[in-house]
JSON list of C-alpha atoms in Angstrom, two decimals:
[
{"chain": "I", "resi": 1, "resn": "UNK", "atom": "CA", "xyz": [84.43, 89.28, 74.08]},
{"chain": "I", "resi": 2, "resn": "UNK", "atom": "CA", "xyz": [86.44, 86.38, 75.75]},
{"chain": "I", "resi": 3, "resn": "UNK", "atom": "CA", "xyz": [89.96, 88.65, 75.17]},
{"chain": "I", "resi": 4, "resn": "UNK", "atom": "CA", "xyz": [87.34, 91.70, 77.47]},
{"chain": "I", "resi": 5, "resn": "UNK", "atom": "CA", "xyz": [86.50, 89.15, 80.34]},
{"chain": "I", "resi": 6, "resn": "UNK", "atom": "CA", "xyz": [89.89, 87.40, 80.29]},
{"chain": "I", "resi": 7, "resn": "UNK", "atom": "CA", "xyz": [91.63, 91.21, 80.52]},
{"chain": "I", "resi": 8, "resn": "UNK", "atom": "CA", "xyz": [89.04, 91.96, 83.19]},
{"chain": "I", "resi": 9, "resn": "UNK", "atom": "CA", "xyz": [89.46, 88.59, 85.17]},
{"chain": "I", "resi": 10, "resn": "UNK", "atom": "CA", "xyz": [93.19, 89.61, 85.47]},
{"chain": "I", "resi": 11, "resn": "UNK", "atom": "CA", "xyz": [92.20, 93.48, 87.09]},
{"chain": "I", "resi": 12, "resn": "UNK", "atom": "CA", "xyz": [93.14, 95.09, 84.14]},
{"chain": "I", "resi": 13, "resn": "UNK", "atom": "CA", "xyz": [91.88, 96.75, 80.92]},
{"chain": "I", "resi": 14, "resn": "UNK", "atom": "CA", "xyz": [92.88, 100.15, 79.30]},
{"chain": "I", "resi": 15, "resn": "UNK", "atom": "CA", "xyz": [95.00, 101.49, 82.26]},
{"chain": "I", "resi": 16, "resn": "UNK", "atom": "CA", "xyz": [92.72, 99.86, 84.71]},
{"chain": "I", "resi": 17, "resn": "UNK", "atom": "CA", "xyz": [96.06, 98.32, 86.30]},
{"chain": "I", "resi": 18, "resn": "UNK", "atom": "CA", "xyz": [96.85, 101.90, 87.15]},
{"chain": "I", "resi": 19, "resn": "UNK", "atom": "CA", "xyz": [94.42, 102.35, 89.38]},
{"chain": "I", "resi": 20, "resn": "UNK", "atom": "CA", "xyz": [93.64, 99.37, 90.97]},
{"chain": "I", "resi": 21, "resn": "UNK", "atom": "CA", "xyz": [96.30, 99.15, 94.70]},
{"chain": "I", "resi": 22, "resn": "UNK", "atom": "CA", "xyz": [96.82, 94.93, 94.93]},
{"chain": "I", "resi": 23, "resn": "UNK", "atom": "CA", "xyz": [94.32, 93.44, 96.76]},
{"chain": "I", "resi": 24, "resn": "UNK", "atom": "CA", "xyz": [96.69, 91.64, 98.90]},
{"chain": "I", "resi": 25, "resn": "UNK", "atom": "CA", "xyz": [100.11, 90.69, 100.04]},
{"chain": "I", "resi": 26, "resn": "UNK", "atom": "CA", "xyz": [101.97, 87.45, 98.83]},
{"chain": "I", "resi": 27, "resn": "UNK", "atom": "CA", "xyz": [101.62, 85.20, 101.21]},
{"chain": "I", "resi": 28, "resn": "UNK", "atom": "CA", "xyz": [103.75, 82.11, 99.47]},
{"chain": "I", "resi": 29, "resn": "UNK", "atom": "CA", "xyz": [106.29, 80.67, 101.40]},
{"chain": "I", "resi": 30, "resn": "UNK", "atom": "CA", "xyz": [109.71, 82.56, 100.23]},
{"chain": "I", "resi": 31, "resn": "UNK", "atom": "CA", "xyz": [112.17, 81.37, 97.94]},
{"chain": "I", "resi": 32, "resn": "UNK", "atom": "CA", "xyz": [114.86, 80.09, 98.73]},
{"chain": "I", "resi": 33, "resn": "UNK", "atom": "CA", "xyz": [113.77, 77.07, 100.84]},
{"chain": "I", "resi": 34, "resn": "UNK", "atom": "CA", "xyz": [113.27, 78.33, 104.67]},
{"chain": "I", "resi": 35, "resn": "UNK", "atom": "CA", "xyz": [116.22, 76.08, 105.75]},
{"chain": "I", "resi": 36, "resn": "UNK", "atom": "CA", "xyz": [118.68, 78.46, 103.99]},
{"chain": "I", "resi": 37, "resn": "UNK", "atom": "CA", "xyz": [117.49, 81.69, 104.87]},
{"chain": "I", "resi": 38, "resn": "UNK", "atom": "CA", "xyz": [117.94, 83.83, 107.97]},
{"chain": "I", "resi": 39, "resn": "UNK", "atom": "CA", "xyz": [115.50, 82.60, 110.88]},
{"chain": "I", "resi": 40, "resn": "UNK", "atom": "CA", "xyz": [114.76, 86.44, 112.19]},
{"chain": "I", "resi": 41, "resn": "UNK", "atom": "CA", "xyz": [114.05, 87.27, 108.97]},
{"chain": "I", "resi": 42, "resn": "UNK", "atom": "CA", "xyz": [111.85, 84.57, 108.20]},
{"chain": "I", "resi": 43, "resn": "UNK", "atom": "CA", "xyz": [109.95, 85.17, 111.70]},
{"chain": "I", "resi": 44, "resn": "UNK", "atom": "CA", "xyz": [109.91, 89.31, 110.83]},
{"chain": "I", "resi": 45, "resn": "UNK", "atom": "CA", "xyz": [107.84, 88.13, 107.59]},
{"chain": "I", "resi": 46, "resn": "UNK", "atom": "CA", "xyz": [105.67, 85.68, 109.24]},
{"chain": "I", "resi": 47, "resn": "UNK", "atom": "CA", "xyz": [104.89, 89.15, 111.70]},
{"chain": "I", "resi": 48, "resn": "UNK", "atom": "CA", "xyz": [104.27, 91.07, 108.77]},
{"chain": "I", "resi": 49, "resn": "UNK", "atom": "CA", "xyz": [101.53, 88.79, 106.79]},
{"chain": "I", "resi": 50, "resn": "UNK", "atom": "CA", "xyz": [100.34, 88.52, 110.52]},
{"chain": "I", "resi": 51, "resn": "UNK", "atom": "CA", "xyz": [100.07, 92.17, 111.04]},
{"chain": "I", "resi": 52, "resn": "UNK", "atom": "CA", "xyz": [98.76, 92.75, 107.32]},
{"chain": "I", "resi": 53, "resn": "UNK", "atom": "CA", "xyz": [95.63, 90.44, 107.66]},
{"chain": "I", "resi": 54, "resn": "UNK", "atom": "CA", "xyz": [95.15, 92.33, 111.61]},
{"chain": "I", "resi": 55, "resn": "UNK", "atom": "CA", "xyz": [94.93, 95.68, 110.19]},
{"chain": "I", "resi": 56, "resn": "UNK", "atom": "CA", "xyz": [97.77, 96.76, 111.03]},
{"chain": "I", "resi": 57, "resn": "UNK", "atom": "CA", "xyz": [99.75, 98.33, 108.42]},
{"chain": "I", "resi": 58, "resn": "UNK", "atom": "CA", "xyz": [102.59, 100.39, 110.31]},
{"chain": "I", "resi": 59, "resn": "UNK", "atom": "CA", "xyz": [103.49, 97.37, 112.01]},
{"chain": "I", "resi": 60, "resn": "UNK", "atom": "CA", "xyz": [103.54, 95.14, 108.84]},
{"chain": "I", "resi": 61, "resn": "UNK", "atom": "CA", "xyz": [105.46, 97.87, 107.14]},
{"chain": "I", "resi": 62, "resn": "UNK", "atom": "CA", "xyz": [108.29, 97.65, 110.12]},
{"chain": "I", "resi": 63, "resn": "UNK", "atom": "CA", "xyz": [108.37, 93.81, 109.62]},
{"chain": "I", "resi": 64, "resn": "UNK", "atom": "CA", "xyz": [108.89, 93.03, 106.06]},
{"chain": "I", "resi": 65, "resn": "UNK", "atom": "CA", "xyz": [111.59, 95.95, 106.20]},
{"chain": "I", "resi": 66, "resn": "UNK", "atom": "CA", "xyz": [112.78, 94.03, 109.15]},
{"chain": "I", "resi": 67, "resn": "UNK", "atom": "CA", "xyz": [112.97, 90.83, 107.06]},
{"chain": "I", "resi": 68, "resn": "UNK", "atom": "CA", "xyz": [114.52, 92.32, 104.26]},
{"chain": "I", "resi": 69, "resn": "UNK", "atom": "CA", "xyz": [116.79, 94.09, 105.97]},
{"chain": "I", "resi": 70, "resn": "UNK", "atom": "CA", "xyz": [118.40, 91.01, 107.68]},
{"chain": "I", "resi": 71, "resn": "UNK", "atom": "CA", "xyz": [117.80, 88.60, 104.31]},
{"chain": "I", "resi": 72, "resn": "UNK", "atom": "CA", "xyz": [118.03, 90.26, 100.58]},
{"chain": "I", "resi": 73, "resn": "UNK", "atom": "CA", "xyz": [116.83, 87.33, 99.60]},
{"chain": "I", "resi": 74, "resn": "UNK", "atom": "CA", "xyz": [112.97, 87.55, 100.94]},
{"chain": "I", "resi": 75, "resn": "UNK", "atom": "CA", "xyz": [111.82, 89.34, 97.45]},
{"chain": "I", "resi": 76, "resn": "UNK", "atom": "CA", "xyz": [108.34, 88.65, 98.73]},
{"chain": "I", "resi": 77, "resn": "UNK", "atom": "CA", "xyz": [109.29, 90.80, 101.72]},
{"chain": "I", "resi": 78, "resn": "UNK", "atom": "CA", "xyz": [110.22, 93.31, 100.06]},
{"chain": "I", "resi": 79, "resn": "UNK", "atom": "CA", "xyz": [107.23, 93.41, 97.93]},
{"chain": "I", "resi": 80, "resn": "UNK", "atom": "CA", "xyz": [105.02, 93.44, 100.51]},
{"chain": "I", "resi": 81, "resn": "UNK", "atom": "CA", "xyz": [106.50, 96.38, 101.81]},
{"chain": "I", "resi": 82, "resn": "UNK", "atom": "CA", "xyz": [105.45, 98.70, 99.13]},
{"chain": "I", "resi": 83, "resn": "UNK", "atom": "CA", "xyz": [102.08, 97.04, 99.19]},
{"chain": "I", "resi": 84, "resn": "UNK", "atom": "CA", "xyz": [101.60, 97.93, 102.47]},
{"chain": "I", "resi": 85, "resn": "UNK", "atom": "CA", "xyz": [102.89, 101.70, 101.47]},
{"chain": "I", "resi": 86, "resn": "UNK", "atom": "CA", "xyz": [100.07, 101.75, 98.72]},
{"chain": "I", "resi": 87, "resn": "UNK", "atom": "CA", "xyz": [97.60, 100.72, 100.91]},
{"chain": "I", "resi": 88, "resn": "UNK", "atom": "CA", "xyz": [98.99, 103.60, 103.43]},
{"chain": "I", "resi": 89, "resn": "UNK", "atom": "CA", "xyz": [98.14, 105.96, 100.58]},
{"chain": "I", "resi": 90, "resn": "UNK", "atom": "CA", "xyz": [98.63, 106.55, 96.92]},
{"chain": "I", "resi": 91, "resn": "UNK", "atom": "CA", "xyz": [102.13, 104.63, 95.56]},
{"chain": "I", "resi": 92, "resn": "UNK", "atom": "CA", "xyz": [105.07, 106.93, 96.59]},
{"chain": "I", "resi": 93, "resn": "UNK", "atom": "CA", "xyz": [108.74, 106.51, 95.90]},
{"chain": "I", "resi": 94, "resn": "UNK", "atom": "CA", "xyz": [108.86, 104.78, 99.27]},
{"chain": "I", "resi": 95, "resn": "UNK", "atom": "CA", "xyz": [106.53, 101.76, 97.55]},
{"chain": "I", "resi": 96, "resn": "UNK", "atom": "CA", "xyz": [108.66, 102.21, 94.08]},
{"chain": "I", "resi": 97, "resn": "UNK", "atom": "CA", "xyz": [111.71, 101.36, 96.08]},
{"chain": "I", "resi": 98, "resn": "UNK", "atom": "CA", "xyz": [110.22, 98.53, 97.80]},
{"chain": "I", "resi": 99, "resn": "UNK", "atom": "CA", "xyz": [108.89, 97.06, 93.84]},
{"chain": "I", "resi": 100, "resn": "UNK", "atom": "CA", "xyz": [112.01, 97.65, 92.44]},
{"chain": "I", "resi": 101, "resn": "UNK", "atom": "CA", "xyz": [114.04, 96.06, 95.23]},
{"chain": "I", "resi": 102, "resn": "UNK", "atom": "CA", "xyz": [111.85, 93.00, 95.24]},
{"chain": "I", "resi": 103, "resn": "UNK", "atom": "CA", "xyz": [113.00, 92.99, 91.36]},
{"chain": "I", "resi": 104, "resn": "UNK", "atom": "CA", "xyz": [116.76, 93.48, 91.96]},
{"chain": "I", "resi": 105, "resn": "UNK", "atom": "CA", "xyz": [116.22, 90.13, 93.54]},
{"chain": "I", "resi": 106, "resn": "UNK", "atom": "CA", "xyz": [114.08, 88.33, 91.41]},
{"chain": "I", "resi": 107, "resn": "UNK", "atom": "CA", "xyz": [113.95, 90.33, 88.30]},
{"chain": "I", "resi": 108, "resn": "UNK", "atom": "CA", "xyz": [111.00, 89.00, 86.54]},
{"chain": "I", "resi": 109, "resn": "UNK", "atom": "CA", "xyz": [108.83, 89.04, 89.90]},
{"chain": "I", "resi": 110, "resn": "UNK", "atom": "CA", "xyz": [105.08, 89.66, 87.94]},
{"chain": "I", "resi": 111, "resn": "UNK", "atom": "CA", "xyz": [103.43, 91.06, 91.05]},
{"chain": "I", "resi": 112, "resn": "UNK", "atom": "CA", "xyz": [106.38, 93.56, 91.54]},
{"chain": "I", "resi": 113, "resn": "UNK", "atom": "CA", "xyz": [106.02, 94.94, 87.68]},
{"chain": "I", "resi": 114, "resn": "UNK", "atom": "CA", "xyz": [102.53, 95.25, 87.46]},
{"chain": "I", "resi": 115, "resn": "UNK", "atom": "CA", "xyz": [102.74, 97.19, 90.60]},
{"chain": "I", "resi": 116, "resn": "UNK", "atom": "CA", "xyz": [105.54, 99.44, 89.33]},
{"chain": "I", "resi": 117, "resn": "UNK", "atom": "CA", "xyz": [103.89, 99.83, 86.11]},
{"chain": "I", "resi": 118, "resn": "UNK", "atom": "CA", "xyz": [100.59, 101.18, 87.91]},
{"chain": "I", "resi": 119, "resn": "UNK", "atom": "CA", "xyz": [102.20, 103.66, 90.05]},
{"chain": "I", "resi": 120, "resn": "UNK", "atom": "CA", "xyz": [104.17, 104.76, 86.83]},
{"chain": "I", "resi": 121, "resn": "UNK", "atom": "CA", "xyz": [100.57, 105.18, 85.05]},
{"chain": "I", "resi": 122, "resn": "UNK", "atom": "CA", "xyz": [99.62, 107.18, 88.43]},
{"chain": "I", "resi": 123, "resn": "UNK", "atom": "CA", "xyz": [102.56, 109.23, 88.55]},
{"chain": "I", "resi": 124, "resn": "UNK", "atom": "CA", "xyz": [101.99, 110.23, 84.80]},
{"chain": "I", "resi": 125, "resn": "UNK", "atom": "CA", "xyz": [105.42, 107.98, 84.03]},
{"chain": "I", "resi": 126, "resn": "UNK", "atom": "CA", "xyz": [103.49, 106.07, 81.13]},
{"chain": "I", "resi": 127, "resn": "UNK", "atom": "CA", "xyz": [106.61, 106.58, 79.23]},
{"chain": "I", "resi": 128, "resn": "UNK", "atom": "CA", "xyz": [108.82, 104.37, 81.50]},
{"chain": "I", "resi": 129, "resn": "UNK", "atom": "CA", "xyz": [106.35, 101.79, 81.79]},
{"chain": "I", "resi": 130, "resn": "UNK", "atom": "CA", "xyz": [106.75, 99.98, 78.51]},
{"chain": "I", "resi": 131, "resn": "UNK", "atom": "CA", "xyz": [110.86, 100.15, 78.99]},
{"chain": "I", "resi": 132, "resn": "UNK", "atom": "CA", "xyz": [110.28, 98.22, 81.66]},
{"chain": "I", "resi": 133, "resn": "UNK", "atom": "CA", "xyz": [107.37, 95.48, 80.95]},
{"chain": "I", "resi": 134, "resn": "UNK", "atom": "CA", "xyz": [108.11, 95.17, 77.30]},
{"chain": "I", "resi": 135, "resn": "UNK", "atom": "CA", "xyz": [111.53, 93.37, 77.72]},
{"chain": "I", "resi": 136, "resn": "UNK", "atom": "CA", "xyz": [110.25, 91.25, 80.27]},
{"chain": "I", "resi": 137, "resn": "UNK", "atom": "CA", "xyz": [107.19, 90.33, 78.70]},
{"chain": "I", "resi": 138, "resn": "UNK", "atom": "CA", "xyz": [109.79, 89.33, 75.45]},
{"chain": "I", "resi": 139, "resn": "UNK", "atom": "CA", "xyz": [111.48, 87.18, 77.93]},
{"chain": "I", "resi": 140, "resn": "UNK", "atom": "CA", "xyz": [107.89, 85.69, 79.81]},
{"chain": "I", "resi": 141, "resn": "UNK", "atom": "CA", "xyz": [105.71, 85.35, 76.94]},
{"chain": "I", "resi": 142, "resn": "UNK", "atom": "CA", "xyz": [103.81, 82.50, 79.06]},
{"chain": "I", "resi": 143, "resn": "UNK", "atom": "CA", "xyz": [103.31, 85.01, 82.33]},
{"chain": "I", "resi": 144, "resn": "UNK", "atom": "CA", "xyz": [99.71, 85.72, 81.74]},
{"chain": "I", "resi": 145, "resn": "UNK", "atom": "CA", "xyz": [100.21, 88.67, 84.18]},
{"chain": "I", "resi": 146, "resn": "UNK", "atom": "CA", "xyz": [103.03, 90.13, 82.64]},
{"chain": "I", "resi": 147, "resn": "UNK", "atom": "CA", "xyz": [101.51, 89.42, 78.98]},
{"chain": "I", "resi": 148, "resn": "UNK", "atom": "CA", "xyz": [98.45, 92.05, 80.13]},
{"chain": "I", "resi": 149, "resn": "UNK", "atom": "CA", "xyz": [100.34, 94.42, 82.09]},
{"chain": "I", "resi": 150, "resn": "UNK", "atom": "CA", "xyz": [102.26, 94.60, 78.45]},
{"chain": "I", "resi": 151, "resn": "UNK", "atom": "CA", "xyz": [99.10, 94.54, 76.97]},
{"chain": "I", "resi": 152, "resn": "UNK", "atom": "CA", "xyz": [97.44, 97.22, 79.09]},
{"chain": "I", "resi": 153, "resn": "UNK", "atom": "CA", "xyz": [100.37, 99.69, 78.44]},
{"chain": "I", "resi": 154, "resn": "UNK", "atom": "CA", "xyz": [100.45, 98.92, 74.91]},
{"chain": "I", "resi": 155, "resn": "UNK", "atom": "CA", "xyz": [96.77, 100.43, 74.71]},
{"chain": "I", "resi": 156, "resn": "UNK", "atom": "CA", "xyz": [97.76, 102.82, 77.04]},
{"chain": "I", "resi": 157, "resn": "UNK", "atom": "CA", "xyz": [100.60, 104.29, 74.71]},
{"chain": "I", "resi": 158, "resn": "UNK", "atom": "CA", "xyz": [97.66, 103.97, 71.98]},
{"chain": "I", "resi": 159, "resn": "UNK", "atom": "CA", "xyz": [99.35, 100.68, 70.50]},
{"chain": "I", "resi": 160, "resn": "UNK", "atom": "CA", "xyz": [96.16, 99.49, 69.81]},
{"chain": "I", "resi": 161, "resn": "UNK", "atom": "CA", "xyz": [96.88, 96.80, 67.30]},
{"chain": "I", "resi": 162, "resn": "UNK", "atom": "CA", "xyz": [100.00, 95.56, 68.90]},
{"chain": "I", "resi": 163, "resn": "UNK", "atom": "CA", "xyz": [97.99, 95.31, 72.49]},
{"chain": "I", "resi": 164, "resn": "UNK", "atom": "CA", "xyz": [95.26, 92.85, 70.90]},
{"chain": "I", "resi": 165, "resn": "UNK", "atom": "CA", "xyz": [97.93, 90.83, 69.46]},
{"chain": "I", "resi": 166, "resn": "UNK", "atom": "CA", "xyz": [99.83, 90.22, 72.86]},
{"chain": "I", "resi": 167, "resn": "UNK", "atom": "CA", "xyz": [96.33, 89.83, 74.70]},
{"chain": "I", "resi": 168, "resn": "UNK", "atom": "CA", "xyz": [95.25, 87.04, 71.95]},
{"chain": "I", "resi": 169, "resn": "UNK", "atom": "CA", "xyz": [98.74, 85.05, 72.08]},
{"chain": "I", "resi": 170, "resn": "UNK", "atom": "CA", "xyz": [98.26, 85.65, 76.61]},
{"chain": "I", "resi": 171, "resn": "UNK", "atom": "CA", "xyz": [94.76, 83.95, 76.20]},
{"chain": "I", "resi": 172, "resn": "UNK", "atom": "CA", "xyz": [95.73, 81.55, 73.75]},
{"chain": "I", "resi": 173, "resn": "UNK", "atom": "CA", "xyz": [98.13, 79.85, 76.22]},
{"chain": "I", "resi": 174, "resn": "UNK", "atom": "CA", "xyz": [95.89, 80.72, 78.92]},
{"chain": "I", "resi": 175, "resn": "UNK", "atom": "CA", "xyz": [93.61, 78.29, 77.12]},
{"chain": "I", "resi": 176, "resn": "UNK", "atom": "CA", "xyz": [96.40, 75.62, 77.13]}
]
């Protein structure tokens, strides 16, 4: 029971994750510190978030390409982007792009592979889905995140055994 609400608590459960768009954009400050990145790009992401919590999704989408375009380094910018192209409409290759930029950056970026990972389940690319999560969650085992994305495509791919084993050692260290 506490493995069902701790799943659940995290959005997902038995390919739940591959329906559910995020429920908002990342907001933390980006990495690296703001003193080393490009000011434009730093003030196109500040207009994003700002345009994000208006409403106004075409214009957030033009910012945080904005941002990325004039700093690689804005991951979260770049991320956001294909959040705001989910919540434009079902995940598309433009939003895939956006994820898996945001990754070439910061390769184990959580938010970025659960969001690839549900528009794979979408897009009927269950397949591809554990290529990518299962190395990272080797590599994170401490990511509770990662450990149920890894979990939820595990059951997905009918793993069943394996899944409750990576969802008990995830709320294990939850409970740490």
């Amino acid at each position: 029971f506490r493995l069902l609400v701790f799943l659940l608590s995290l959005g997902f459960i038995a390919c739940g994750a591959a329906t559910a768009v995020p429920d908002r954009v990342e907001t933390v400050e980006p990495e690296p510190s703001e003193a080393e990145l490009n000011p434009a790009a730093l003030k196109a992401y500040s207009d994003g978030i700002t345009a994000v919590e208006g409403g106004q999704l075409g214009e957030a989408a033009f910012h945080f390409h904005k941002a990325f375009e004039l700093d690689e380094r804005l991951f979260r910018a770049a991320y956001n982007l294909g959040y705001v192209h989910e919540r434009r409409g079902s995940p598309s290759e433009e939003s895939l792009a956006a994820y898996h930029r945001a990754l070439k950056v910061q390769p184990e970026y959580s938010p970025a592979i659960a969001a690839i990972a549900r528009a794979f389940h979408l897009s009927g690319r269950s397949d591809e889905v554990l290529e990518l999560v299962a190395p990272v969650a080797r590599a994170n085992p401490d990511d509770p995140v990662i450990q149920t994305v890894y979990a939820d495509t595990l059951l997905s791919e009918g793993q069943h055994a394996k899944a409750r084993e990576v969802a008990k050692r995830a709320l294990k260290r939850n409970e740490r």
